[in-house]
Amino acid sequence: MENLDVKHKYVRCFPDIFAAGTDTSAITVEWALSELINHPEIMKKAREEIDSVVGKSRLVEESDIANLPYLQAIVKETLRLHPTGPMIVRESTENCTINGYDIPARTRLFVNTWAIGRDPNHWENPLEFHPERFVVEDGKSQLDVRGQHFHLLPFGSGRRSCPGTSLALNVVQATLSAMIQCFDWKLSGGVVTADMEEGPGLTLPRAHPLICVPVTRLNPLPLL
């Protein structure tokens, strides 16, 4: 019976691994591309950065990301406005008092990361998509998304922060940079602006799928 319970435990983990490891990254890329379509000047600036660092003779690689601070800033700004984990669930282990509130032990707590990322007390023009807020004067990307700054918590913080943070950032940044480098993106049906309505769900999906047409800028196959 004990072995069976262990087996069931691992079976239950598989859907969590696949859902958390694929759905969230795909949604983040979709939100980022939506914002770039709605802000062509930001798309142009990101493409110019990629062209200056990578060139047009090869496909952008994960090793290039460290030299693409503006692309990193775009991903951070996407995670600020559209965190794939809009609510973080925690449970208090002991009685404590925070800001005058008495919280008993074993209390279920919900941290609204979506609201934190849009809080005007911490962000200037919080509803504006502005990646430059994450870039300092020397051009380097600032503010970490790994839970070191409590007004930016897309992956949570502390010992129970998302274990897949590094993988997620690598996947999202590498995928988005290749999509920017190789294609121009046009909305289908003559639509000019992407709809940014949010849908219900634990991972903050779009209310309506992003349907767009890739226009080849660089052919990625010869580059491979």
Backbone as numpy.savetxt, mean C-alpha at the origin, in Angstrom:
# Nx Ny Nz CAx CAy CAz Cx Cy Cz
-5.91 -37.59 18.03 -6.74 -36.39 18.03 -5.87 -35.13 18.03
-4.76 -35.18 18.79 -3.89 -34.02 18.86 -3.29 -33.72 17.49
-2.84 -34.77 16.78 -2.28 -34.57 15.45 -3.31 -34.02 14.48
-4.56 -34.48 14.64 -5.64 -33.99 13.78 -5.91 -32.51 14.02
-5.88 -32.11 15.30 -6.09 -30.70 15.62 -4.99 -29.84 15.02
-3.75 -30.33 15.10 -2.62 -29.59 14.53 -2.79 -29.47 13.02
-3.22 -30.57 12.38 -3.43 -30.55 10.94 -4.48 -29.52 10.55
-5.59 -29.51 11.29 -6.65 -28.54 11.00 -6.16 -27.12 11.20
-5.30 -26.92 12.19 -4.76 -25.60 12.45 -3.98 -25.09 11.25
-3.13 -25.96 10.67 -2.35 -25.54 9.52 -3.22 -25.36 8.29
-4.24 -26.19 8.15 -5.16 -26.04 7.02 -5.85 -24.69 7.08
-6.24 -24.27 8.28 -6.90 -22.97 8.42 -5.95 -21.83 8.13
-4.64 -22.06 8.30 -3.67 -21.00 8.06 -3.48 -20.73 6.57
-3.66 -21.75 5.73 -3.39 -21.59 4.31 -4.23 -20.49 3.67
-5.56 -20.46 3.90 -6.34 -19.36 3.32 -5.89 -17.99 3.81
-5.49 -17.92 5.09 -5.01 -16.64 5.63 -3.75 -16.19 4.90
-2.84 -17.14 4.66 -1.58 -16.81 4.01 -1.83 -16.32 2.59
-2.64 -17.05 1.84 -2.89 -16.67 0.45 -3.69 -15.38 0.36
-4.69 -15.22 1.22 -5.52 -14.01 1.17 -4.72 -12.78 1.56
-3.98 -12.91 2.68 -3.21 -11.76 3.15 -2.03 -11.46 2.24
-1.50 -12.47 1.57 -0.31 -12.28 0.76 -0.58 -11.88 -0.67
-1.79 -12.05 -1.16 -2.07 -11.73 -2.56 -3.14 -10.64 -2.69
-4.24 -10.80 -2.00 -5.35 -9.85 -2.11 -4.92 -8.45 -1.71
-4.24 -8.31 -0.60 -3.86 -6.99 -0.11 -2.88 -6.29 -1.05
-1.90 -7.03 -1.55 -0.93 -6.43 -2.47 -1.60 -6.00 -3.77
-2.48 -6.85 -4.29 -3.18 -6.52 -5.54 -4.05 -5.28 -5.36
-4.74 -5.18 -4.22 -5.59 -4.02 -3.96 -4.75 -2.75 -3.86
-3.59 -2.84 -3.22 -2.73 -1.66 -3.09 -2.26 -1.19 -4.45
-1.85 -2.11 -5.32 -1.44 -1.74 -6.68 -2.60 -1.09 -7.43
-3.80 -1.63 -7.26 -4.97 -1.09 -7.94 -5.27 0.34 -7.48
-5.19 0.57 -6.17 -5.41 1.92 -5.66 -4.32 2.87 -6.15
-3.08 2.42 -6.13 -1.97 3.28 -6.58 -2.13 3.66 -8.04
-2.47 2.69 -8.88 -2.65 2.97 -10.30 -3.84 3.91 -10.52
-4.89 3.75 -9.72 -6.04 4.65 -9.82 -5.64 6.08 -9.52
-4.85 6.26 -8.45 -4.41 7.60 -8.09 -3.50 8.19 -9.17
-2.64 7.38 -9.76 -1.73 7.87 -10.79 -2.49 8.26 -12.06
-3.53 7.51 -12.39 -4.35 7.86 -13.55 -5.04 9.19 -13.31
-5.48 9.42 -12.09 -6.15 10.68 -11.75 -5.18 11.83 -11.56
-3.89 11.51 -11.44 -2.87 12.55 -11.26 -1.74 12.31 -12.27
-1.98 12.64 -13.53 -0.99 12.34 -14.58 0.36 13.02 -14.36
0.38 14.16 -13.67 1.65 14.82 -13.41 2.52 14.01 -12.46
1.89 13.28 -11.54 2.63 12.41 -10.64 3.11 11.17 -11.38
2.26 10.63 -12.26 2.67 9.50 -13.10 3.89 9.89 -13.94
3.86 11.09 -14.53 4.97 11.54 -15.36 6.25 11.66 -14.55
6.14 12.21 -13.35 7.33 12.38 -12.50 7.91 11.03 -12.10
7.04 10.07 -11.78 7.50 8.72 -11.42 8.19 8.05 -12.60
7.63 8.24 -13.79 8.22 7.62 -14.99 9.58 8.25 -15.31
9.69 9.55 -15.13 10.97 10.20 -15.37 12.03 9.70 -14.40
11.64 9.46 -13.16 12.60 8.93 -12.19 13.06 7.54 -12.60
12.13 6.69 -13.01 12.48 5.33 -13.43 13.39 5.37 -14.65
13.07 6.23 -15.62 13.89 6.32 -16.83 15.29 6.80 -16.52
15.41 7.73 -15.57 16.74 8.28 -15.25 17.60 7.27 -14.50
16.96 6.41 -13.70 17.71 5.43 -12.89 17.92 4.13 -13.65
16.88 3.65 -14.31 16.92 2.34 -14.96 17.25 2.45 -16.44
16.78 3.52 -17.09 16.94 3.64 -18.53 15.80 2.95 -19.26
15.96 2.80 -20.56 14.91 2.19 -21.39 15.39 0.90 -22.07
16.52 0.39 -21.63 17.06 -0.80 -22.28 16.86 -2.07 -21.46
16.31 -1.92 -20.24 16.05 -3.09 -19.40 14.84 -2.85 -18.53
14.30 -3.93 -18.02 13.13 -3.84 -17.14 13.56 -3.49 -15.72
12.81 -2.64 -15.06 13.11 -2.28 -13.68 13.09 -3.53 -12.80
13.99 -3.59 -11.84 14.11 -4.75 -10.96 13.95 -4.32 -9.50
13.78 -5.32 -8.63 13.62 -5.03 -7.20 14.83 -4.29 -6.66
16.01 -4.60 -7.17 17.23 -3.96 -6.67 17.27 -2.47 -7.01
16.43 -2.02 -7.94 16.40 -0.61 -8.31 15.55 0.23 -7.35
14.69 -0.43 -6.59 13.72 0.30 -5.77 14.40 1.25 -4.79
15.53 0.84 -4.23 16.24 1.68 -3.26 16.65 3.02 -3.87
16.80 3.06 -5.18 17.20 4.28 -5.88 16.01 5.02 -6.49
14.80 4.63 -6.09 13.59 5.26 -6.62 12.76 5.82 -5.45
13.25 6.87 -4.79 12.55 7.40 -3.61 11.16 7.95 -3.93
10.97 8.50 -5.12 9.64 9.04 -5.43 8.63 7.92 -5.61
9.05 6.82 -6.20 8.16 5.66 -6.31 7.80 5.14 -4.92
8.78 5.08 -4.01 8.51 4.66 -2.63 7.50 5.61 -1.98
7.64 6.91 -2.26 6.72 7.89 -1.69 5.30 7.69 -2.21
5.17 7.31 -3.48 3.85 7.05 -4.06 3.19 5.88 -3.34
3.95 4.83 -3.08 3.39 3.67 -2.38 3.02 4.04 -0.95
3.83 4.82 -0.28 3.52 5.24 1.08 2.25 6.09 1.11
2.12 7.00 0.16 0.93 7.84 0.11 -0.31 7.02 -0.20
-0.15 5.99 -1.03 -1.27 5.08 -1.30 -1.68 4.34 -0.04
-0.71 3.85 0.71 -1.00 3.13 1.95 -1.59 4.05 3.01
-1.23 5.32 2.98 -1.81 6.29 3.93 -3.29 6.50 3.66
-3.64 6.72 2.39 -5.02 7.00 2.04 -5.87 5.74 1.90
-5.25 4.66 1.46 -5.99 3.43 1.18 -5.33 2.23 1.85
-5.26 2.21 3.17 -4.62 1.07 3.85 -5.43 -0.21 3.63
-4.76 -1.27 3.24 -5.48 -2.53 2.98 -5.96 -3.18 4.27
-5.42 -2.72 5.40 -5.94 -3.15 6.70 -6.49 -1.94 7.42
-7.70 -1.46 7.07 -8.21 -0.21 7.64 -8.49 -0.28 9.12
-8.67 -1.49 9.64 -8.91 -1.66 11.08 -7.95 -2.72 11.61
-7.23 -2.37 12.66 -6.33 -3.32 13.32 -6.99 -3.79 14.61
-7.07 -5.09 14.81 -7.71 -5.65 16.00 -6.64 -6.08 16.99
-6.77 -5.64 18.23 -5.86 -6.03 19.29 -6.66 -6.36 20.54
-6.02 -6.98 21.53 -6.67 -7.29 22.79 -5.71 -6.93 23.93
-6.20 -6.16 24.88 -5.36 -5.74 26.00 -5.03 -6.94 26.89
-3.80 -7.02 27.34 -3.38 -8.15 28.17 -3.52 -7.85 29.67
-3.64 -6.57 30.03 -3.77 -6.21 31.43 -4.53 -4.88 31.54
-4.97 -4.58 32.76 -5.65 -3.31 32.98 -4.69 -2.15 32.71
-5.18 -1.13 32.03 -4.32 0.01 31.75 -5.19 1.26 31.56
-4.56 2.40 31.63 -5.23 3.68 31.42 -4.50 4.44 30.33
-5.23 4.83 29.29 -4.64 5.53 28.16 -5.45 6.80 27.91
-4.79 7.95 28.01 -5.44 9.25 27.80 -6.70 9.40 28.65
-6.64 8.89 29.88 -7.77 9.04 30.79 -8.83 7.96 30.66
-8.65 7.04 29.72 -9.63 5.97 29.54 -9.13 4.70 30.23
-9.97 4.14 31.09 -9.63 2.89 31.77 -10.00 1.71 30.86
-9.01 0.90 30.53 -9.21 -0.23 29.63 -8.95 -1.50 30.41
-9.97 -2.32 30.68 -9.78 -3.57 31.42 -8.96 -4.57 30.61
-8.42 -5.53 31.30 -7.70 -6.62 30.62 -8.66 -7.41 29.74
-8.11 -7.97 28.65 -8.87 -8.79 27.70 -9.98 -7.99 27.01
-9.74 -6.70 26.80 -10.67 -5.87 26.05 -10.30 -5.88 24.57
-11.25 -6.13 23.71 -11.00 -6.12 22.27 -10.92 -4.67 21.78
-9.82 -4.32 21.16 -9.57 -2.95 20.71 -9.49 -2.89 19.19
-10.08 -1.87 18.62 -10.02 -1.66 17.18 -9.29 -0.34 16.91
-8.20 -0.41 16.17 -7.42 0.77 15.81 -7.78 1.15 14.38
-8.31 2.34 14.21 -8.78 2.79 12.90 -7.62 3.43 12.14
-6.85 2.62 11.43 -5.70 3.14 10.68 -6.14 4.01 9.52
-7.32 3.73 8.98 -7.86 4.55 7.88 -8.05 5.99 8.35
-8.64 6.16 9.53 -8.88 7.51 10.06 -7.57 8.18 10.47
-6.64 7.41 11.03 -5.35 7.97 11.45 -4.62 8.56 10.24
-4.67 7.85 9.12 -3.98 8.32 7.92 -4.61 9.55 7.30
-5.82 9.89 7.72 -6.51 11.07 7.19 -6.75 12.13 8.27
-6.06 12.03 9.37 -6.24 12.94 10.49 -5.56 14.28 10.20
-6.32 15.38 10.12 -5.71 16.68 9.83 -4.79 17.18 10.94
-4.84 16.57 12.11 -3.92 16.94 13.18 -2.49 16.48 12.88
-2.37 15.51 11.98 -1.04 14.96 11.67 -0.64 15.15 10.21
-1.62 15.41 9.35 -1.33 15.51 7.92 -1.89 16.81 7.35
-1.06 17.50 6.60 -1.52 18.70 5.91 -2.29 18.30 4.66
-3.46 18.89 4.45 -4.33 18.52 3.33 -4.45 17.00 3.24
-5.02 16.38 4.26 -4.98 14.91 4.39 -5.70 14.15 3.28
-6.67 14.76 2.62 -7.40 14.05 1.58 -6.76 14.19 0.21
-5.69 14.93 0.13 -5.00 15.15 -1.14 -3.93 14.07 -1.35
-3.87 13.52 -2.56 -2.82 12.55 -2.90 -1.57 13.33 -3.26
-0.61 13.33 -2.35 0.56 14.19 -2.48 1.80 13.43 -2.01
2.41 12.63 -2.88 3.58 11.83 -2.47 4.75 12.67 -1.98
4.82 13.93 -2.41 5.93 14.78 -2.01 6.03 14.95 -0.50
4.95 14.71 0.22 4.98 14.84 1.68 5.96 13.82 2.30
6.30 12.78 1.55 7.21 11.76 2.07 8.64 11.92 1.55
8.91 12.98 0.83 10.24 13.19 0.28 10.85 14.43 0.90
12.05 14.29 1.45 12.74 15.42 2.08 13.55 16.16 1.02
14.25 17.22 1.45 14.92 18.11 0.51 16.01 17.40 -0.29
16.68 16.42 0.29 17.75 15.75 -0.44 17.22 14.69 -1.40
15.89 14.60 -1.53 15.31 13.67 -2.48 15.08 12.28 -1.93
15.47 12.05 -0.69 15.29 10.74 -0.08 13.88 10.59 0.48
13.41 9.34 0.50 12.08 9.07 1.04 12.16 9.04 2.56
11.20 9.68 3.22 11.19 9.73 4.68 9.92 9.11 5.23
9.87 8.91 6.52 8.79 8.26 7.25 8.69 6.79 6.87
8.78 5.96 7.87 8.74 4.52 7.65 7.32 4.00 7.83
6.97 2.96 7.10 5.62 2.39 7.19 5.60 1.13 8.05
6.67 0.87 8.78 6.79 -0.36 9.56 6.40 -0.18 11.03
5.61 0.85 11.32 5.10 1.01 12.67 5.96 1.86 13.58
6.95 2.58 13.02 7.79 3.43 13.83 7.18 4.82 14.03
6.22 5.17 13.18 5.53 6.45 13.27 4.05 6.15 13.43
3.48 6.54 14.56 2.13 6.09 14.91 1.02 6.81 14.16
1.35 7.79 13.31 0.34 8.39 12.46 0.36 7.77 11.06
1.15 6.70 10.90 1.21 5.97 9.63 1.39 4.49 9.97
0.28 3.75 10.03 0.32 2.37 10.50 -0.36 1.39 9.54
0.01 1.38 8.26 -0.65 0.46 7.33 -0.37 -1.01 7.64
0.73 -1.29 8.34 1.08 -2.67 8.67 1.02 -2.93 10.17
0.44 -2.00 10.93 0.41 -2.16 12.37 1.74 -1.78 12.98
1.94 -2.18 14.23 3.17 -1.84 14.93 3.43 -2.86 16.03
4.68 -2.92 16.47 5.03 -3.80 17.58 5.20 -5.25 17.15
5.15 -6.13 18.14 5.40 -7.55 17.90 4.35 -8.21 17.03
3.16 -7.63 16.98 2.08 -8.22 16.19 1.82 -7.43 14.90
2.81 -6.73 14.44 2.68 -6.07 13.15 2.71 -7.11 12.04
2.34 -6.72 10.84 2.23 -7.66 9.72 3.58 -8.34 9.45
3.65 -9.68 9.48 4.92 -10.36 9.22 5.34 -10.32 7.76
4.43 -9.93 6.89 4.74 -9.91 5.46 5.04 -8.53 4.92
5.39 -7.59 5.81 5.61 -6.21 5.38 6.66 -6.10 4.28
7.81 -6.70 4.49 8.90 -6.59 3.51 8.51 -7.19 2.18
7.88 -8.37 2.22 7.44 -9.01 0.98 6.41 -8.15 0.27
5.45 -7.62 1.02 4.40 -6.79 0.42 4.99 -5.56 -0.25
5.91 -4.89 0.42 6.51 -3.69 -0.16 7.30 -4.02 -1.42
8.04 -5.13 -1.40 8.79 -5.53 -2.58 7.87 -5.83 -3.75
6.80 -6.57 -3.48 5.86 -6.95 -4.55 5.18 -5.72 -5.12
4.64 -4.87 -4.24 3.89 -3.69 -4.69 4.79 -2.72 -5.45
5.96 -2.42 -4.89 6.84 -1.44 -5.52 7.40 -1.94 -6.84
7.80 -3.20 -6.90 8.34 -3.75 -8.14 7.26 -3.84 -9.21
6.07 -4.28 -8.83 4.97 -4.40 -9.79 4.56 -3.04 -10.33
4.36 -2.09 -9.42 3.92 -0.76 -9.84 4.97 -0.08 -10.71
6.24 -0.20 -10.36 7.29 0.44 -11.15 7.34 -0.14 -12.56
7.15 -1.45 -12.71 7.14 -2.06 -14.05 5.93 -1.60 -14.86
4.79 -1.45 -14.19 3.58 -0.99 -14.88 3.73 0.46 -15.34
4.43 1.27 -14.55 4.67 2.66 -14.93 5.68 2.73 -16.06
6.73 1.92 -15.97 7.80 1.96 -16.96 7.35 1.50 -18.34
6.54 0.46 -18.38 6.25 -0.21 -19.65 4.97 0.27 -20.34
4.06 0.90 -19.59 2.76 1.22 -20.19 2.28 2.62 -19.82
1.53 3.20 -20.75 0.63 4.30 -20.43 -0.72 3.66 -20.15
-1.47 4.23 -19.20 -2.73 3.63 -18.79 -3.90 4.57 -19.08
-4.86 4.07 -19.84 -6.04 4.84 -20.19 -7.28 4.12 -19.68
-8.22 4.88 -19.14 -9.48 4.30 -18.69 -10.32 3.92 -19.90
-11.03 2.82 -19.81 -11.86 2.36 -20.91 -13.15 3.16 -21.00
-13.77 3.12 -22.17 -15.05 3.78 -22.36 -14.99 5.29 -22.40
-13.80 5.85 -22.64 -13.68 7.30 -22.71 -13.76 8.01 -21.38
-13.73 7.27 -20.29 -13.76 7.87 -18.96 -12.43 8.56 -18.69
-12.48 9.74 -18.09 -11.26 10.52 -17.85 -10.72 10.31 -16.44
-11.62 10.23 -15.46 -11.22 10.13 -14.05 -11.67 8.81 -13.46
-10.76 8.16 -12.76 -11.08 6.88 -12.11 -11.95 7.13 -10.89
-12.99 6.32 -10.74 -13.86 6.42 -9.57 -13.10 5.91 -8.34
-13.14 6.67 -7.24 -12.36 6.33 -6.06 -13.24 5.89 -4.89
-14.45 5.43 -5.19 -15.34 4.99 -4.12 -14.83 3.68 -3.51
-14.86 3.61 -2.19 -14.40 2.43 -1.48 -15.54 1.44 -1.29
-15.24 0.16 -1.37 -16.23 -0.87 -1.17 -16.12 -1.50 0.21
-17.11 -2.26 0.63 -17.05 -2.93 1.94 -16.08 -4.11 1.90
-15.45 -4.37 3.02 -14.53 -5.50 3.10 -13.47 -5.26 4.15
-12.83 -6.33 4.55 -11.77 -6.24 5.55 -10.50 -5.65 4.99
-10.35 -5.68 3.66 -9.11 -5.24 3.04 -9.29 -3.99 2.19
-10.36 -3.24 2.38 -10.61 -1.96 1.72 -10.50 -2.06 0.19
-11.35 -2.85 -0.44 -11.32 -2.93 -1.91 -11.98 -1.71 -2.53
-11.81 -1.54 -3.82 -12.54 -0.52 -4.55 -13.99 -0.97 -4.70
-14.90 0.00 -4.71 -16.31 -0.34 -4.89 -16.56 -0.87 -6.29
-15.79 -0.34 -7.26 -15.92 -0.76 -8.65 -14.53 -1.09 -9.19
-14.39 -2.20 -9.89 -13.07 -2.59 -10.40 -12.48 -1.51 -11.32
-11.19 -1.37 -11.26 -10.50 -0.44 -12.16 -10.33 -1.12 -13.51
-11.02 -0.60 -14.52 -10.94 -1.16 -15.87 -10.22 -0.15 -16.75
-9.02 -0.50 -17.18 -8.24 0.42 -17.99 -7.49 -0.35 -19.08
-6.97 0.40 -20.03 -6.31 -0.18 -21.19 -4.83 0.17 -21.14
-3.94 -0.82 -21.17 -2.51 -0.52 -21.21 -2.06 -0.18 -22.64
-1.38 0.92 -22.78 -0.82 1.33 -24.06 0.69 1.15 -23.98
1.21 0.27 -24.82 2.62 -0.10 -24.73 3.53 1.11 -24.89
4.41 1.29 -23.95 5.43 2.32 -23.99 6.79 1.71 -24.24
7.09 0.66 -23.51 8.27 -0.17 -23.73 7.80 -1.62 -23.77
8.28 -2.37 -24.72 7.90 -3.78 -24.79 8.69 -4.56 -23.75
8.04 -5.09 -22.72 8.81 -5.74 -21.65 9.45 -7.05 -22.06
8.91 -7.72 -23.08 9.46 -9.03 -23.46 10.89 -8.95 -24.00
11.18 -8.05 -24.95 12.59 -7.94 -25.37 13.51 -7.51 -24.23
12.97 -6.70 -23.28 13.79 -6.26 -22.17 14.19 -7.42 -21.28
13.35 -8.46 -21.24 13.68 -9.63 -20.43 14.82 -10.41 -21.02
